[in-house]
XYZ file of N, CA and C in Angstrom:
459
model
N -27.520 -18.869 -8.665
C -27.253 -18.566 -7.287
C -25.953 -19.261 -6.848
N -24.801 -18.905 -7.420
C -23.546 -19.573 -7.049
C -22.926 -18.986 -5.789
N -22.073 -19.765 -5.164
C -21.231 -19.243 -4.096
C -20.251 -18.287 -4.753
N -19.991 -17.156 -4.148
C -19.162 -16.147 -4.813
C -17.734 -16.069 -4.292
N -17.501 -16.382 -3.029
C -16.139 -16.337 -2.499
C -16.115 -16.931 -1.102
N -14.924 -17.262 -0.628
C -14.754 -17.719 0.741
C -14.777 -16.504 1.656
N -15.593 -16.538 2.692
C -15.689 -15.420 3.633
C -14.655 -15.542 4.741
N -14.567 -16.705 5.386
C -13.594 -16.925 6.440
C -13.569 -18.405 6.775
N -12.594 -18.787 7.576
C -12.628 -20.113 8.181
C -12.475 -19.940 9.680
N -12.906 -20.938 10.430
C -12.895 -20.867 11.882
C -11.804 -21.772 12.435
N -11.030 -21.247 13.364
C -9.997 -22.010 14.050
C -10.400 -22.139 15.513
N -10.480 -23.359 15.984
C -10.694 -23.614 17.411
C -9.306 -23.735 18.019
N -8.865 -22.671 18.677
C -7.486 -22.561 19.141
C -7.303 -23.155 20.525
N -6.267 -23.945 20.697
C -5.941 -24.496 22.007
C -5.429 -23.405 22.946
N -4.725 -22.416 22.407
C -4.262 -21.250 23.164
C -4.631 -20.030 22.325
N -5.764 -19.438 22.630
C -6.344 -18.380 21.803
C -5.379 -17.222 21.564
N -4.757 -16.723 22.614
C -3.872 -15.559 22.464
C -2.644 -15.903 21.628
N -2.065 -17.069 21.855
C -0.889 -17.497 21.086
C -1.236 -17.637 19.599
N -2.375 -18.244 19.315
C -2.775 -18.443 17.928
C -3.099 -17.109 17.258
N -3.793 -16.226 17.962
C -4.071 -14.889 17.418
C -2.780 -14.154 17.121
N -1.855 -14.175 18.073
C -0.579 -13.483 17.888
C 0.191 -14.041 16.692
N 0.129 -15.352 16.486
C 0.805 -15.970 15.348
C 0.248 -15.437 14.033
N -1.070 -15.435 13.890
C -1.682 -14.972 12.644
C -1.395 -13.485 12.398
N -1.371 -12.704 13.457
C -1.093 -11.268 13.310
C 0.372 -11.048 12.940
N 1.268 -11.692 13.664
C 2.699 -11.456 13.446
C 3.219 -12.155 12.188
N 2.887 -13.435 12.008
C 3.434 -14.205 10.894
C 2.783 -13.851 9.566
N 1.466 -13.620 9.571
C 0.755 -13.434 8.310
C 0.292 -12.006 8.081
N 0.431 -11.146 9.065
C 0.089 -9.740 8.881
C -1.390 -9.418 8.972
N -2.171 -10.277 9.622
C -3.588 -9.997 9.782
C -3.815 -8.875 10.789
N -4.929 -8.182 10.648
C -5.373 -7.173 11.599
C -6.479 -7.774 12.458
N -6.511 -7.391 13.738
C -7.637 -7.755 14.599
C -8.775 -6.814 14.239
N -9.927 -7.392 13.943
C -11.070 -6.621 13.458
C -12.196 -6.623 14.488
N -13.116 -5.663 14.382
C -14.287 -5.677 15.270
C -15.066 -6.975 15.084
N -15.560 -7.510 16.187
C -16.255 -8.798 16.173
C -17.529 -8.664 16.991
N -18.609 -9.292 16.545
C -19.842 -9.249 17.340
C -19.619 -9.826 18.734
N -20.519 -9.529 19.627
C -20.433 -10.001 21.004
C -20.940 -11.443 21.089
N -20.154 -12.359 20.506
C -20.505 -13.774 20.579
C -20.424 -14.234 22.040
N -21.093 -15.353 22.385
C -21.070 -15.814 23.775
C -19.786 -16.561 24.148
N -18.752 -16.447 23.370
C -17.460 -17.069 23.671
C -16.361 -16.116 23.227
N -15.215 -16.221 23.891
C -14.068 -15.363 23.578
C -13.459 -15.766 22.240
N -13.060 -14.772 21.469
C -12.451 -15.078 20.189
C -12.018 -13.826 19.461
N -11.628 -14.013 18.205
C -11.158 -12.906 17.371
C -11.637 -13.078 15.941
N -11.833 -11.955 15.268
C -11.934 -11.902 13.824
C -10.640 -11.275 13.349
N -9.990 -11.918 12.408
C -8.760 -11.401 11.835
C -8.965 -11.221 10.346
N -8.393 -10.162 9.794
C -8.597 -9.929 8.382
C -7.552 -9.025 7.767
N -7.802 -8.738 6.499
C -6.925 -7.900 5.690
C -7.798 -6.932 4.909
N -7.406 -5.674 4.922
C -8.132 -4.646 4.165
C -9.618 -4.618 4.492
N -9.961 -4.836 5.751
C -11.350 -4.777 6.185
C -12.161 -6.025 5.898
N -11.544 -7.057 5.345
C -12.246 -8.305 5.032
C -11.826 -9.400 6.005
N -12.796 -10.045 6.609
C -12.523 -11.131 7.548
C -11.939 -12.309 6.785
N -10.890 -12.897 7.322
C -10.287 -14.094 6.755
C -10.358 -15.269 7.723
N -10.121 -14.970 9.009
C -10.049 -16.017 10.026
C -10.905 -15.610 11.228
N -11.715 -16.545 11.699
C -12.454 -16.379 12.944
C -11.896 -17.442 13.880
N -11.582 -17.067 15.093
C -11.071 -18.069 16.019
C -11.733 -17.943 17.373
N -11.821 -19.089 18.039
C -12.365 -19.149 19.385
C -11.550 -20.117 20.213
N -11.680 -20.008 21.510
C -10.931 -20.856 22.437
C -11.501 -22.263 22.462
N -10.646 -23.264 22.360
C -11.058 -24.664 22.477
C -11.266 -25.008 23.944
N -12.082 -26.026 24.198
C -12.243 -26.554 25.541
C -13.113 -25.735 26.467
N -13.996 -24.926 25.907
C -14.867 -24.090 26.738
C -16.179 -24.821 27.036
N -16.901 -24.346 28.037
C -18.227 -24.876 28.319
C -19.133 -24.638 27.117
N -20.012 -25.559 26.840
C -20.986 -25.467 25.744
C -20.335 -25.365 24.367
N -19.120 -25.893 24.230
C -18.392 -25.825 22.963
C -19.226 -26.355 21.792
N -19.915 -27.455 22.003
C -20.722 -28.042 20.942
C -21.885 -27.164 20.511
N -22.328 -26.286 21.392
C -23.406 -25.361 21.067
C -22.921 -24.258 20.130
N -21.679 -23.816 20.326
C -21.155 -22.685 19.566
C -20.407 -23.090 18.302
N -19.653 -24.164 18.359
C -18.782 -24.561 17.254
C -19.445 -25.708 16.494
N -20.246 -25.370 15.511
C -21.090 -26.355 14.834
C -20.319 -27.373 14.003
N -19.141 -27.021 13.514
C -18.374 -27.945 12.678
C -17.395 -28.793 13.451
N -17.362 -28.653 14.770
C -16.407 -29.372 15.592
C -17.159 -30.285 16.546
N -17.037 -31.566 16.314
C -17.717 -32.546 17.149
C -16.715 -33.203 18.089
N -17.177 -33.987 19.056
C -16.240 -34.713 19.916
C -15.307 -35.642 19.123
N -15.700 -36.045 17.919
C -14.860 -36.913 17.087
C -13.819 -36.134 16.288
N -13.932 -34.816 16.255
C -12.993 -34.000 15.478
C -11.601 -34.031 16.102
N -10.604 -33.916 15.241
C -9.222 -33.878 15.719
C -9.015 -32.636 16.581
N -8.291 -32.778 17.666
C -8.024 -31.642 18.544
C -6.588 -31.155 18.427
N -5.744 -31.875 17.713
C -4.340 -31.484 17.632
C -3.911 -31.193 16.196
N -4.841 -31.020 15.291
C -4.507 -30.690 13.914
C -5.747 -30.138 13.259
N -5.943 -30.417 11.995
C -7.012 -29.766 11.255
C -8.129 -30.716 10.839
N -8.248 -31.865 11.474
C -9.324 -32.781 11.131
C -9.256 -33.197 9.676
N -10.360 -33.069 8.948
C -10.377 -33.473 7.550
C -9.884 -32.383 6.609
N -9.632 -31.197 7.111
C -9.087 -30.121 6.286
C -7.584 -30.325 6.197
N -7.025 -30.390 4.991
C -5.587 -30.573 4.823
C -4.832 -29.264 5.026
N -5.338 -28.189 4.432
C -4.678 -26.892 4.576
C -5.618 -25.774 4.154
N -5.239 -24.555 4.513
C -5.947 -23.346 4.114
C -4.959 -22.525 3.300
N -5.409 -21.917 2.196
C -4.488 -21.181 1.322
C -4.921 -19.731 1.159
N -3.904 -18.859 1.083
C -4.099 -17.433 0.841
C -3.227 -16.995 -0.323
N -3.680 -15.987 -1.054
C -2.819 -15.305 -2.012
C -1.993 -14.302 -1.221
N -0.755 -14.091 -1.618
C 0.116 -13.160 -0.918
C 1.095 -12.534 -1.906
N 1.809 -11.531 -1.436
C 2.849 -10.890 -2.239
C 4.134 -10.847 -1.417
N 5.253 -10.654 -2.096
C 6.567 -10.483 -1.484
C 7.010 -11.718 -0.697
N 7.284 -12.813 -1.403
C 7.687 -14.040 -0.711
C 8.965 -13.884 0.106
N 9.897 -13.054 -0.357
C 11.136 -12.879 0.402
C 10.861 -12.274 1.778
N 9.944 -11.326 1.844
C 9.599 -10.724 3.136
C 8.988 -11.768 4.070
N 8.138 -12.649 3.541
C 7.566 -13.710 4.371
C 8.645 -14.682 4.829
N 9.540 -15.078 3.912
C 10.617 -15.988 4.294
C 11.474 -15.379 5.401
N 11.823 -14.108 5.258
C 12.616 -13.433 6.287
C 11.876 -13.394 7.613
N 10.591 -13.069 7.572
C 9.786 -12.999 8.795
C 9.703 -14.364 9.468
N 9.428 -15.411 8.682
C 9.302 -16.747 9.253
C 10.620 -17.200 9.878
N 11.742 -16.925 9.190
C 13.046 -17.302 9.743
C 13.302 -16.558 11.053
N 12.973 -15.282 11.078
C 13.167 -14.473 12.286
C 12.329 -15.012 13.445
N 11.138 -15.491 13.150
C 10.236 -16.025 14.163
C 10.550 -17.472 14.530
N 11.405 -18.130 13.736
C 11.684 -19.545 13.967
C 10.580 -20.454 13.483
N 9.786 -19.983 12.531
C 8.686 -20.774 11.964
C 9.237 -21.634 10.829
N 9.008 -22.938 10.897
C 9.433 -23.835 9.826
C 8.661 -23.553 8.551
N 9.364 -23.563 7.419
C 8.754 -23.256 6.126
C 9.067 -24.381 5.154
N 8.058 -24.768 4.386
C 8.253 -25.755 3.325
C 7.880 -25.091 2.002
N 8.871 -24.673 1.214
C 8.582 -24.026 -0.070
C 8.285 -25.053 -1.162
N 7.485 -24.646 -2.111
C 7.212 -25.445 -3.316
C 7.016 -24.495 -4.483
N 7.328 -24.993 -5.674
C 7.101 -24.173 -6.857
C 6.400 -24.985 -7.929
N 5.647 -24.279 -8.737
C 4.999 -24.836 -9.920
C 5.392 -23.920 -11.080
N 6.599 -24.101 -11.625
C 7.108 -23.168 -12.634
C 6.188 -23.001 -13.843
N 5.540 -24.076 -14.270
C 4.674 -23.985 -15.456
C 3.463 -23.082 -15.216
N 3.120 -22.845 -13.965
C 2.016 -21.938 -13.636
C 2.515 -20.627 -13.032
N 3.847 -20.466 -13.004
C 4.459 -19.280 -12.404
C 3.898 -19.043 -11.006
N 3.934 -20.117 -10.215
C 3.381 -20.106 -8.873
C 4.426 -20.618 -7.895
N 4.623 -19.871 -6.840
C 5.528 -20.252 -5.759
C 4.706 -20.309 -4.483
N 4.976 -21.302 -3.632
C 4.177 -21.504 -2.436
C 5.061 -21.655 -1.205
N 4.555 -21.179 -0.084
C 5.177 -21.412 1.209
C 4.144 -22.067 2.110
N 4.528 -23.156 2.755
C 3.656 -23.856 3.687
C 4.231 -23.720 5.096
N 3.380 -23.314 6.039
C 3.757 -23.221 7.446
C 2.644 -23.865 8.268
N 2.893 -24.059 9.556
C 1.852 -24.554 10.454
C 1.569 -23.518 11.526
N 0.279 -23.340 11.830
C -0.080 -22.443 12.931
C 0.162 -23.179 14.255
N 0.010 -22.519 15.393
C 0.300 -23.162 16.680
C -0.527 -24.412 16.976
N -1.656 -24.587 16.305
C -2.489 -25.765 16.522
C -2.278 -26.847 15.471
N -1.280 -26.671 14.599
C -0.965 -27.687 13.605
C -1.700 -27.545 12.291
N -2.493 -26.491 12.102
C -3.183 -26.274 10.841
C -2.179 -25.774 9.809
N -2.109 -26.424 8.669
C -1.193 -26.008 7.610
C -1.785 -24.825 6.873
N -0.980 -23.787 6.734
C -1.361 -22.573 6.024
C -0.452 -22.455 4.806
N -1.066 -22.288 3.647
C -0.342 -22.157 2.374
C -0.442 -20.717 1.892
N 0.693 -20.162 1.508
C 0.716 -18.838 0.894
C 1.104 -19.017 -0.572
N 0.286 -18.469 -1.472
C 0.530 -18.570 -2.910
C 0.986 -17.224 -3.462
N 2.095 -17.262 -4.192
C 2.668 -16.074 -4.819
C 2.643 -16.301 -6.328
N 1.845 -15.523 -7.025
C 1.677 -15.706 -8.466
C 2.696 -14.895 -9.245
N 3.015 -15.367 -10.461
C 3.914 -14.648 -11.358
C 5.385 -14.936 -11.110
N 5.701 -16.011 -10.391
C 7.098 -16.357 -10.102
C 7.423 -17.669 -10.815
N 8.280 -17.587 -11.825
C 8.639 -18.774 -12.590
C 9.865 -19.472 -11.997
N 10.875 -18.704 -11.650
C 12.104 -19.266 -11.096
C 12.336 -18.708 -9.700
N 12.541 -19.603 -8.747
C 12.801 -19.163 -7.379
C 13.945 -19.984 -6.778
N 15.101 -20.062 -7.464
C 16.170 -20.943 -6.984
C 16.753 -20.522 -5.643
N 16.772 -19.243 -5.325
C 17.336 -18.795 -4.062
C 16.460 -19.158 -2.874
N 15.194 -19.458 -3.127
C 14.275 -19.769 -2.043
C 14.227 -21.256 -1.742
N 14.674 -22.070 -2.650
C 14.697 -23.510 -2.419
C 13.314 -24.132 -2.463
N 13.238 -25.354 -1.963
C 11.958 -26.044 -1.903
C 11.810 -27.106 -2.963
N 10.614 -27.632 -3.030
C 10.289 -28.719 -3.950
C 9.658 -28.171 -5.219
N 9.953 -28.824 -6.326
C 9.355 -28.473 -7.605
C 8.294 -29.527 -7.923
N 7.035 -29.118 -7.977
C 5.961 -30.075 -8.261
C 6.174 -30.811 -9.572
N 6.777 -30.144 -10.554
C 6.975 -30.769 -11.864
C 7.930 -31.954 -11.774
N 8.800 -31.970 -10.780
C 9.786 -33.049 -10.637
C 9.337 -34.151 -9.676
N 8.146 -34.009 -9.088
C 7.673 -35.001 -8.121
C 7.147 -36.257 -8.818
N 7.241 -37.410 -8.141
C 6.672 -38.622 -8.723
C 5.160 -38.471 -8.913
N 4.649 -39.069 -9.968
C 3.228 -39.008 -10.293
C 2.508 -40.250 -9.770
N 1.288 -40.059 -9.319
C 0.443 -41.172 -8.894
C -0.100 -41.839 -10.137
N 0.012 -43.162 -10.165
C -0.476 -43.877 -11.363
C -1.920 -44.254 -11.227
């Protein structure tokens, strides 16, 4: 009885519309049908599959609805979650889109795994990682090479 895949993650957005618009415009998500939950929010996904569920932060009865968010949880970043990662295609199109939007991008590569990554932050400070497989050399895109980074002893 193993877990088979990640279904979605939940974002408690400080500005729901701004955060929704960011995920739709920057990452290409579609707004999907969502059950009539007792709080305002969105389901966002790709190809009919939910990836992100979001709701407005600071609402009445927040603790009743958002089970993973306690009063001790970080409100200006991602708490104990460091980042969320997605597989993606066409890194140049994402780089162009992010530059056009003024979104800061931190590229990284892992040449030995033919993996190129782009890291961005959503409007609430959650780091989003995009992974592009099959890319060995990406000199025009810049960024950090994991193989050249100092190792922890």
